[in-house]
């Protein structure tokens, strides 16, 4: 048999290598010799002959359980014959993969530490249906693609191999000879652990055996995520929130647990949202160009450390939301691009498969295996790490085929429209899966258009998300706040317009990282005027946000009045807290969260039109906005009055829902927040008038006041 014909077994190595009858063949290029030994006693049974370079063969009694002793230049190595094992995946596994069952997929594909035929090792499998050959390479075989060609299971297009005596911690990749004849070395798409970038190898991860202590949290999670619950989210980039004292690149999960958790809970936030922590090659993408959809980034430590972090969050009463990116992926050579020599994960047509905004590739969600891969990723984070919610990035880019494309640069759907029917089906399937299998977990859409029914149930024709970012509110409000107060009177609609649709979806009000990068400046720097007026404006903005219907999200640094825009390569400017006005802003955020959680009127009716009532909507272009919030589920009504001008308003007559005592429970102009301390001395008495009731308020400049109804006056 010639060498080339012998290598033909690479597409079916198990049909040639291993034991067939009395004949044993093994391919060990570079070995000095190979012996067949008894598996249990290690007694030599036969010495194989090198019949061609690297190919050893010989006869052994067919009934004997055997292993191989290979003589390498650095010494002998004993292990069971890789090609002496039966299939890794069962017929049931193959059927589940072929049928698109996402749950448990992470326990089938990738690298799984397990026993096969009573031998401990690692089972490797990868979906590459169009490949001519797939080999496993790693430190254990000197990264030699000739050593461990894999078996193709045609029913599911999956290649597999079991390597005995291998364990967790091993580095590996797949060497794939594609349908186009090109040989590529790819990281495992379903790796549960990866090297720290810029290294790109996958790592065999041990089974996650964390003993969870968050049973009370998980049991009450659904109630915490109800549309009438108080949800206040602190968005953080784990690497740049705070840097280690020793000058290291970022804290690991255990250090973040010690520092970030008490900080966020101390400010009264209910949830921590982490920008993507799935492994990503380029740190400057902030995680939004991930390749490791199942792999927590090695920048922060092991998967076990992430589990400890989430557990500690839950025990501290803090929910954890992860940014998750199913819209696109980068074209790094070791990643998903042309994975098996074809456009496997992406669309072949660049009109569908290339994203012009980010120079990335777009998942082909019309392909069942790709959609299943991504839903399996979502399920993995929710199941294995007890994640409470996924904020789904770039949903708008998924919904429209012409997103960021000019005429002629996009392909209509089968009906001739611009809607991406495959993505719509994927998102509905995603949300239905989460709702069915992960009670209490939420999904949040970053969706910037007027697409109807983003948070409507799937069975009613909606997309099925739990919440949607209110990008319209954010854009309008920041545009208003950026104006000089002398011009605000003519633009009150920017603040008021959002209430015309505030109850059409279940909304999260975001002041996110996107608003403090790429030359946009920080929240504080967006505010007009001198330093005092900037800080007063920011205090008023945050108070308005916390009083407005909708859940809350604030990106890190906003709470301390960061002056420069966010830099992912540096920590926040914590030294600012030495200044009273910045410390006062931080205190205000904490008080806003505590009032928001304590006052049912501020959260019970976020999705109920009856819970909001305009009292004064920039009347006569005076820059004053007054509204009431009602609970209907217990709790007193509240009045919120915001003066967006630099002029104080004394004895401002406003209508009140009820006559009686109204206690001023928050005033952003209070001295403790860095303000001028103008206010209502803690209480206002509402009096009867022909319209029902009214009161006279003192409204500080560029400030907001909250008043709670206390009952009839004495």
XYZ file of C-alpha atoms in Angstrom:
714
model
C 0.000 0.000 0.000
C 1.487 3.331 -1.046
C 1.707 6.251 1.337
C -0.907 8.353 -0.498
C -3.385 5.488 -0.563
C -2.727 4.856 3.111
C -3.508 8.501 3.886
C -6.891 8.064 2.206
C -8.093 6.666 5.529
C -8.020 10.207 6.933
C -11.672 10.613 5.893
C -12.545 7.311 7.603
C -9.720 6.657 10.067
C -11.734 4.190 12.160
C -12.240 2.016 9.097
C -8.483 1.529 8.729
C -6.725 2.267 12.037
C -7.314 0.406 15.278
C -8.008 -3.312 15.403
C -9.726 -5.102 12.572
C -9.834 -8.820 13.243
C -6.305 -9.785 14.315
C -4.693 -6.777 12.621
C -3.802 -3.627 14.626
C -2.736 -0.470 12.803
C -1.670 2.827 14.309
C -0.230 5.976 12.773
C 2.451 7.511 14.992
C 4.679 9.757 12.853
C 8.040 10.340 14.470
C 7.811 7.339 16.814
C 10.800 4.996 17.164
C 8.575 1.982 17.742
C 5.176 0.768 18.918
C 4.250 -2.173 21.120
C 0.819 -3.607 21.782
C 0.324 -4.245 25.510
C -2.471 -5.741 27.603
C -4.742 -2.962 28.853
C -4.824 -4.155 32.467
C -1.482 -5.914 33.053
C 0.580 -3.767 30.663
C 2.264 -6.984 29.456
C 3.706 -6.806 25.945
C 1.562 -8.690 23.446
C 3.238 -7.775 20.176
C 5.706 -5.431 18.531
C 4.282 -3.646 15.524
C 6.207 -3.185 12.306
C 6.608 0.202 10.640
C 5.204 -0.674 7.222
C 5.369 2.914 5.937
C 6.748 6.087 7.526
C 4.754 6.505 10.744
C 2.346 3.642 10.009
C 2.791 0.624 12.320
C 0.925 -2.667 11.935
C 0.876 -6.202 13.317
C -1.339 -9.033 14.501
C -2.775 -9.500 18.001
C -5.258 -12.019 19.353
C -8.676 -10.556 18.537
C -10.185 -11.129 21.983
C -7.457 -9.277 23.872
C -8.122 -5.807 25.399
C -5.074 -3.837 24.445
C -3.271 -0.522 24.713
C -0.260 0.959 22.945
C 3.220 1.700 24.223
C 4.771 4.253 21.863
C 8.503 4.937 21.978
C 9.069 8.662 21.474
C 12.429 10.428 21.429
C 11.773 11.734 24.936
C 10.575 8.400 26.323
C 7.687 5.903 26.170
C 4.021 6.793 26.418
C 1.262 4.294 27.226
C -2.415 4.784 26.436
C -5.379 3.011 24.958
C -5.622 3.106 21.184
C -7.701 6.100 20.135
C -9.034 4.074 17.213
C -10.021 1.174 19.407
C -13.077 2.973 20.804
C -16.604 2.946 19.491
C -18.658 6.054 18.643
C -18.601 9.030 21.009
C -22.099 10.258 20.256
C -25.099 7.970 20.585
C -27.792 7.681 17.957
C -30.033 9.669 20.314
C -27.395 12.418 20.494
C -27.165 12.537 16.718
C -30.935 12.719 16.386
C -31.106 15.591 18.896
C -28.397 17.464 17.005
C -29.994 16.843 13.631
C -33.427 17.828 14.954
C -32.131 21.137 16.289
C -32.567 20.498 20.015
C -30.598 23.277 21.774
C -30.878 22.124 25.373
C -27.915 19.993 26.344
C -26.062 20.657 23.097
C -23.106 21.964 25.102
C -22.829 18.559 26.751
C -22.586 16.801 23.401
C -20.435 18.943 21.110
C -17.083 20.520 21.928
C -14.715 18.957 24.452
C -16.350 16.901 27.185
C -14.413 15.219 29.994
C -15.998 11.804 30.381
C -15.440 8.054 30.480
C -15.890 5.877 27.412
C -15.848 2.087 27.790
C -14.692 2.585 31.402
C -11.710 4.660 30.328
C -11.354 8.294 31.434
C -10.543 10.844 28.755
C -11.983 13.641 26.663
C -14.575 13.319 23.895
C -14.206 15.891 21.117
C -16.835 16.602 18.489
C -17.454 19.418 16.049
C -20.051 20.258 13.415
C -18.350 20.610 10.010
C -20.595 18.810 7.491
C -18.776 19.907 4.334
C -15.214 19.216 5.469
C -13.082 16.646 3.657
C -11.109 15.860 6.798
C -11.057 17.051 10.413
C -8.199 16.299 12.787
C -7.752 17.137 16.421
C -4.517 18.936 17.250
C -3.071 20.039 20.552
C -0.138 19.881 22.923
C -0.900 16.180 23.451
C 0.002 15.336 19.826
C 2.543 18.093 19.088
C -0.099 19.931 17.015
C 0.329 17.323 14.287
C -2.782 17.027 12.151
C -1.757 13.574 10.935
C -2.008 12.016 14.376
C -5.690 12.206 15.260
C -8.036 12.411 12.252
C -11.639 12.257 13.418
C -14.643 10.111 12.502
C -17.504 11.669 10.528
C -21.014 10.897 11.748
C -22.872 11.550 8.524
C -26.334 11.758 10.100
C -25.524 15.077 11.768
C -22.428 16.270 9.910
C -20.419 15.945 13.124
C -16.819 14.773 13.457
C -15.779 13.060 16.688
C -12.917 11.394 18.525
C -12.165 10.212 22.056
C -8.682 10.725 23.471
C -8.070 8.449 26.464
C -6.157 9.584 29.540
C -6.561 13.226 28.548
C -8.023 15.688 31.043
C -9.092 19.251 31.667
C -6.642 22.028 30.907
C -5.396 20.691 27.566
C -5.112 23.151 24.675
C -6.590 22.101 21.335
C -7.916 23.188 17.947
C -9.522 21.486 14.978
C -7.506 21.182 11.775
C -10.066 21.216 8.985
C -9.478 20.460 5.341
C -12.389 22.322 3.869
C -14.615 21.620 0.931
C -12.482 24.137 -0.961
C -9.307 22.116 -0.295
C -7.861 24.729 2.096
C -6.581 23.507 5.472
C -7.545 25.779 8.372
C -6.918 25.563 12.100
C -10.044 26.569 13.985
C -10.898 27.134 17.613
C -13.784 25.070 18.925
C -17.062 26.988 18.442
C -18.421 25.256 21.526
C -15.361 25.497 23.719
C -16.236 26.121 27.367
C -12.812 27.619 28.029
C -10.238 29.428 25.899
C -6.766 30.872 26.078
C -6.375 34.485 27.100
C -6.202 36.650 23.969
C -4.213 37.236 21.855
C -3.688 33.449 22.114
C -6.482 31.590 20.358
C -6.491 27.917 21.359
C -9.468 26.279 22.997
C -9.000 24.633 26.378
C -10.650 21.488 27.698
C -12.820 22.700 30.590
C -13.701 20.548 33.571
C -17.343 19.929 34.327
C -18.759 22.860 36.266
C -19.448 21.385 39.707
C -20.156 24.581 41.648
C -22.397 24.034 44.670
C -24.937 26.798 44.412
C -26.203 28.603 47.491
C -28.702 30.869 45.725
C -31.818 28.760 46.074
C -33.775 31.559 47.766
C -32.858 33.988 45.008
C -33.821 31.613 42.216
C -37.148 30.797 43.883
C -38.090 34.485 44.032
C -36.574 35.573 40.724
C -39.800 35.679 38.722
C -41.344 38.134 41.168
C -38.240 40.342 40.987
C -38.581 40.497 37.197
C -42.315 41.182 37.054
C -43.343 44.261 35.029
C -44.448 45.820 38.301
C -41.144 45.191 40.077
C -38.429 47.730 40.765
C -35.594 46.987 38.342
C -32.579 49.269 38.442
C -29.536 48.130 36.450
C -25.891 49.134 36.794
C -24.133 48.506 33.482
C -20.435 47.729 33.793
C -17.435 46.807 31.708
C -15.666 44.381 34.013
C -12.160 45.209 32.795
C -12.345 48.980 33.209
C -14.561 49.548 36.232
C -11.560 49.462 38.518
C -7.991 48.338 37.830
C -5.897 46.171 40.173
C -3.445 47.947 42.438
C -0.592 45.809 41.096
C -1.008 47.227 37.612
C -2.555 44.107 36.123
C -4.880 44.414 33.132
C -8.101 43.714 35.045
C -9.562 42.162 38.165
C -10.575 38.512 38.144
C -14.039 37.366 39.170
C -13.120 36.833 42.810
C -11.684 40.338 43.150
C -14.723 41.767 41.377
C -16.945 39.891 43.792
C -15.108 41.510 46.711
C -15.331 45.023 45.266
C -18.006 45.384 42.588
C -20.843 43.545 44.343
C -20.811 45.621 47.564
C -20.419 48.800 45.533
C -23.433 48.109 43.324
C -25.645 46.840 46.143
C -24.538 49.726 48.346
C -25.949 52.108 45.739
C -29.253 50.246 45.780
C -29.201 48.783 42.281
C -31.182 45.586 41.817
C -29.162 44.205 38.901
C -25.684 44.234 37.459
C -25.438 44.116 33.669
C -22.072 43.033 32.308
C -20.971 44.004 28.826
C -20.170 40.814 26.888
C -17.935 38.430 28.788
C -18.005 35.716 26.110
C -14.488 35.199 24.743
C -13.573 37.774 22.120
C -10.243 38.263 20.339
C -10.180 42.087 20.283
C -10.516 43.867 23.609
C -11.360 47.097 21.818
C -14.653 45.569 20.699
C -15.672 45.592 24.415
C -16.885 42.033 23.867
C -19.352 42.853 21.102
C -17.402 40.770 18.575
C -17.382 37.399 20.354
C -16.206 34.056 19.039
C -16.549 32.034 22.239
C -20.319 31.875 22.600
C -19.931 29.237 25.331
C -16.626 30.405 26.812
C -16.342 32.963 29.638
C -13.434 35.226 28.768
C -10.170 34.018 30.277
C -9.363 37.666 31.016
C -11.350 37.313 34.242
C -10.533 33.767 35.296
C -12.070 30.329 35.001
C -15.702 29.357 34.406
C -15.795 28.136 38.003
C -14.779 31.623 39.163
C -17.640 33.146 37.152
C -20.075 30.752 38.839
C -18.760 31.850 42.242
C -19.226 35.487 41.243
C -22.850 35.004 40.165
C -23.600 33.003 43.304
C -22.224 35.808 45.473
C -24.286 38.350 43.545
C -27.428 36.370 44.216
C -26.638 35.913 47.879
C -26.216 39.686 48.083
C -29.620 40.230 46.439
C -28.185 41.321 43.109
C -29.345 39.959 39.755
C -26.911 39.392 36.878
C -27.688 40.247 33.252
C -25.272 39.456 30.433
C -24.923 41.252 27.132
C -25.289 38.592 24.440
C -24.528 39.009 20.733
C -26.334 36.736 18.232
C -26.334 39.248 15.381
C -22.804 38.978 14.008
C -19.265 37.681 14.582
C -15.730 38.758 13.578
C -13.808 37.283 10.669
C -10.699 36.208 12.612
C -8.972 33.278 10.915
C -9.344 30.956 13.914
C -13.074 31.644 14.207
C -16.270 30.750 12.401
C -15.590 32.276 8.994
C -15.747 29.592 6.268
C -15.452 27.080 9.030
C -15.519 23.952 6.870
C -14.479 25.612 3.633
C -18.003 26.895 3.033
C -20.134 29.718 4.399
C -21.340 27.486 7.222
C -22.244 29.917 9.995
C -22.538 33.024 7.799
C -24.477 33.807 4.649
C -22.569 33.190 1.425
C -23.997 36.335 -0.177
C -22.340 39.457 1.300
C -25.625 41.316 0.826
C -26.884 39.128 3.653
C -23.706 37.922 5.317
C -21.513 41.018 5.739
C -22.262 43.798 8.205
C -21.027 47.146 6.807
C -21.168 48.988 10.151
C -18.841 46.654 12.017
C -16.974 44.783 9.248
C -18.281 41.548 10.690
C -20.158 38.517 9.398
C -23.848 37.896 9.960
C -25.126 34.565 11.255
C -27.275 32.628 8.810
C -30.218 32.262 11.155
C -32.258 30.550 8.457
C -30.026 27.526 8.920
C -31.425 25.363 11.711
C -28.018 24.296 13.017
C -26.842 27.904 13.351
C -30.003 29.045 15.118
C -29.761 26.026 17.418
C -26.094 26.794 18.153
C -26.998 30.300 19.323
C -30.042 29.283 21.348
C -27.901 26.591 22.961
C -25.480 29.358 23.929
C -28.260 31.380 25.558
C -29.452 28.289 27.418
C -25.903 27.499 28.545
C -25.439 30.818 30.360
C -28.873 30.650 31.947
C -28.541 27.043 33.058
C -24.892 26.590 33.951
C -24.229 30.012 35.479
C -27.708 30.908 36.794
C -27.662 34.115 34.751
C -30.876 36.075 35.335
C -31.230 37.724 31.967
C -29.768 38.328 28.542
C -29.647 41.760 26.969
C -29.734 40.909 23.271
C -27.495 43.255 21.318
C -28.268 44.879 17.967
C -31.771 43.480 17.543
C -32.678 46.230 15.063
C -29.871 45.084 12.753
C -31.371 41.600 12.811
C -34.934 42.603 11.999
C -34.322 44.476 8.756
C -32.581 43.163 5.661
C -31.763 46.718 4.594
C -30.294 47.786 7.929
C -27.431 50.230 7.148
C -27.638 49.293 3.470
C -28.372 51.431 0.441
C -30.677 50.520 -2.406
C -29.234 47.584 -4.330
C -27.107 46.447 -1.379
C -29.715 44.159 0.162
C -31.891 41.244 -0.844
C -35.658 41.320 -0.151
C -37.367 38.474 1.656
C -39.495 35.901 -0.134
C -42.421 38.313 -0.051
C -40.398 41.193 -1.457
C -40.213 43.010 1.883
C -37.383 44.329 4.050
C -38.247 42.268 7.129
C -35.765 39.522 7.997
C -38.139 36.608 8.417
C -35.431 34.173 9.528
C -34.249 36.482 12.316
C -37.808 37.095 13.453
C -38.381 33.348 13.719
C -35.083 32.965 15.581
C -35.908 35.666 18.139
C -39.329 34.187 18.776
C -37.821 30.741 19.197
C -35.178 32.140 21.542
C -37.707 33.858 23.788
C -40.085 30.902 23.765
C -37.221 28.615 24.818
C -36.149 30.914 27.635
C -39.726 31.316 28.852
C -40.383 27.576 28.829
C -37.186 26.272 30.365
C -35.839 29.065 32.573
C -38.612 30.422 34.787
C -38.032 33.980 35.908
C -35.190 34.683 33.487
C -35.654 37.726 31.255
C -34.557 38.842 27.816
C -34.054 42.510 26.958
C -33.951 43.791 23.392
C -31.689 46.579 22.245
C -34.099 47.655 19.527
C -34.025 51.226 18.267
C -36.917 51.295 15.791
C -40.693 51.298 16.068
C -40.991 47.562 15.367
C -44.360 46.588 16.888
C -44.745 44.015 19.621
C -41.140 43.557 20.695
C -42.354 42.664 24.198
C -45.667 41.152 23.118
C -46.028 37.373 23.640
C -44.952 35.118 20.797
C -48.367 33.488 20.690
C -49.859 36.925 20.010
C -47.493 37.618 17.136
C -44.878 39.491 19.172
C -41.171 38.833 19.483
C -41.561 37.709 23.095
C -38.921 39.806 24.842
C -39.431 40.657 28.507
C -38.267 44.263 28.069
C -37.015 46.621 25.389
C -34.536 49.481 25.642
C -36.344 52.787 25.113
C -33.896 54.374 22.718
C -36.390 57.033 21.681
C -36.695 58.295 25.249
C -32.915 58.340 25.588
C -32.300 60.263 22.368
C -35.055 62.812 22.961
C -34.112 63.393 26.587
C -30.409 63.843 25.948
C -31.145 66.178 23.068
C -33.319 68.280 25.384
C -30.749 68.287 28.192
C -27.998 69.374 25.802
C -29.861 72.577 24.967
C -29.144 75.814 26.751
C -31.948 76.287 29.290
C -32.942 79.580 27.689
C -34.077 77.599 24.644
C -35.674 74.637 26.424
C -39.094 76.223 26.713
C -39.638 75.794 22.970
C -38.578 72.147 23.000
C -40.612 70.660 25.814
C -41.914 68.031 23.427
C -38.550 66.302 23.613
C -39.298 65.400 27.232
C -43.035 64.907 26.853
C -43.230 62.928 23.618
C -41.999 59.688 25.168
C -45.138 59.488 27.289
C -47.243 59.053 24.159
C -45.777 55.549 23.714
C -44.330 54.787 27.160
C -46.821 51.959 27.720
C -46.784 50.445 24.226
C -43.954 48.111 25.303
C -42.329 47.125 28.567
C -39.381 49.497 28.577
C -35.962 49.917 30.146
C -34.719 53.515 30.138
C -31.027 53.303 29.173
C -28.222 55.756 29.768
C -25.730 53.220 28.473
C -22.105 52.971 27.418
C -23.077 53.886 23.846
C -23.797 57.445 24.961
C -20.379 58.114 26.517
C -17.938 56.971 23.794
C -16.757 57.855 20.283
C -16.574 61.564 20.919
C -20.018 61.862 22.500
C -18.492 62.863 25.831
C -19.622 61.838 29.284
C -23.111 62.437 30.651
C -21.802 65.368 32.655
C -20.048 66.954 29.683
C -23.292 66.824 27.672
C -24.892 69.226 30.129
C -24.748 72.960 29.279
C -23.404 75.776 31.405
C -20.637 76.125 33.944
C -19.506 73.342 36.262
C -22.256 74.009 38.830
C -25.007 74.080 36.226
C -23.682 70.949 34.536
C -23.881 69.038 37.799
C -27.337 70.428 38.595
C -28.566 69.425 35.139
C -27.219 65.921 35.579
C -28.882 65.567 38.972
C -32.186 66.708 37.456
C -31.793 64.295 34.515
C -31.202 61.308 36.776
C -34.129 62.190 39.011
C -36.403 62.570 35.986
C -35.245 59.184 34.699
C -35.913 57.440 38.003
C -39.392 59.008 38.189
C -40.332 58.280 34.553
C -42.243 55.053 33.752
C -39.811 52.292 32.821
C -37.033 50.287 34.403
C -33.643 51.991 34.806
C -30.151 51.400 33.419
C -27.107 53.563 34.143
C -23.631 52.930 32.782
C -20.783 52.991 35.257
C -19.269 56.411 35.846
C -22.566 58.222 35.441
C -23.115 57.951 39.177
C -19.903 59.806 40.030
C -20.111 62.496 37.358
C -17.305 61.214 35.179
C -16.012 64.214 33.218
C -14.159 62.425 30.420
C -15.820 59.880 28.191
C -15.353 56.203 28.932
C -12.003 54.643 28.065
C -11.988 50.850 28.089
C -8.225 50.854 28.701
C -8.464 52.793 31.987
C -10.504 52.668 35.167
C -13.133 55.188 36.179
C -11.924 58.490 37.662
C -12.504 57.471 41.246
C -10.513 60.447 42.553
C -13.469 62.652 41.580
C -15.256 61.432 44.698
C -12.905 63.579 46.768
C -14.910 66.568 45.489
C -18.184 67.143 47.422
C -20.275 67.679 44.300
C -19.240 64.321 42.809
C -19.708 62.513 46.101
C -23.100 64.218 46.337
C -24.117 62.930 42.907
C -23.172 59.405 43.931
C -25.248 59.798 47.086
C -28.183 61.001 44.992
C -28.083 57.897 42.821
C -28.149 55.735 45.917
C -31.103 57.667 47.330
C -32.947 57.516 44.000
C -32.594 53.746 43.989
C -33.771 53.412 47.571
C -36.808 55.656 46.973
C -37.577 53.888 43.703
C -37.590 50.497 45.410
C -39.540 51.712 48.441
C -42.256 53.649 46.614
C -44.685 51.417 44.754
C -45.985 54.386 42.782
C -42.602 54.616 41.026
C -42.499 51.025 39.767
C -45.793 49.150 40.188
C -47.403 50.774 37.135
C -44.461 51.048 34.747
C -46.550 49.162 32.192
C -49.964 50.569 33.163
C -51.254 53.811 31.671
C -53.274 54.493 34.813
C -50.078 54.937 36.771
C -49.032 58.214 35.107
C -50.799 61.559 35.089
C -49.559 64.845 33.637
C -50.099 67.826 35.914
C -48.054 70.520 34.140
C -46.359 69.853 30.823
C -44.078 72.819 30.108
C -47.070 75.188 30.405
C -46.425 78.469 28.595
C -42.961 77.129 27.699
C -41.828 77.658 31.293
C -39.521 74.631 31.443
C -41.446 73.107 34.339
C -42.749 69.528 34.161
C -45.004 68.125 36.870
C -46.638 64.708 36.930
C -48.125 62.218 39.340
C -47.354 58.522 39.691
C -49.883 56.099 41.151
C -49.519 52.549 42.401
C -52.929 50.793 42.562
C -51.083 47.990 44.404
C -50.540 49.698 47.725
C -48.413 52.730 48.395
C -49.088 56.422 48.356
C -49.323 58.552 45.206
C -46.404 60.786 44.357
C -45.878 64.131 42.668
C -42.685 64.753 40.700
C -41.845 68.336 39.745
C -38.842 69.202 37.561
C -37.612 72.730 36.863
C -35.379 72.646 33.793
C -34.515 76.341 33.938
C -31.848 78.135 35.995
C -34.508 80.341 37.592
C -36.089 79.272 40.907
C -39.883 79.113 41.001
C -41.498 80.308 44.207
C -45.083 79.530 45.108
C -45.625 77.693 41.831
C -49.265 76.637 41.839
C -49.762 73.085 40.586
C -52.713 70.749 40.607
C -52.566 67.843 43.072
C -54.320 64.459 42.999
C -55.370 64.896 46.632
C -55.630 67.642 49.210
C -53.619 67.116 52.363
C -50.013 66.730 53.476
C -47.335 66.064 50.848
C -43.867 65.251 52.176
C -40.816 66.247 50.157
C -38.863 62.990 50.131
C -36.207 64.055 47.610
C -34.834 67.360 46.365
C -31.882 67.233 43.964
C -30.915 70.762 45.041
C -30.283 69.575 48.605
C -26.887 70.515 50.001
C -26.010 66.854 50.614
C -26.124 66.358 46.834
C -24.078 69.466 46.074
C -27.040 71.783 45.474
C -28.029 75.206 46.782
C -30.477 73.810 49.363
C -33.584 75.601 48.162
C -36.753 73.655 48.833
C -40.065 73.234 50.632
C -38.862 72.699 54.221
C -39.904 69.069 54.028
C -43.632 69.415 53.520
C -46.341 71.081 51.395
C -50.040 71.274 52.199
C -52.423 70.620 49.351
C -55.661 72.549 49.477
C -59.039 72.105 47.853
C -59.780 74.187 44.775
C -62.450 74.152 42.055
C -60.473 71.549 40.057
C -60.075 69.242 43.062
C -56.843 70.067 44.860
C -53.708 72.140 44.393
C -50.548 73.129 46.187
C -47.877 75.795 46.045
C -44.336 74.549 45.403
C -40.898 76.034 45.610
C -38.949 74.634 42.674
C -35.157 75.050 42.832
C -33.270 75.870 39.636
C -32.298 72.912 37.426
C -33.698 70.510 39.966
C -36.363 67.923 40.702
C -38.444 67.353 43.811
C -40.381 64.231 44.784
C -43.415 64.509 47.093
C -45.285 61.618 48.698
C -48.870 61.931 49.889
C -49.008 61.515 53.668
C -52.726 61.930 54.328
C -55.202 64.641 55.297
C -53.773 67.736 56.935
C -54.480 68.249 60.621
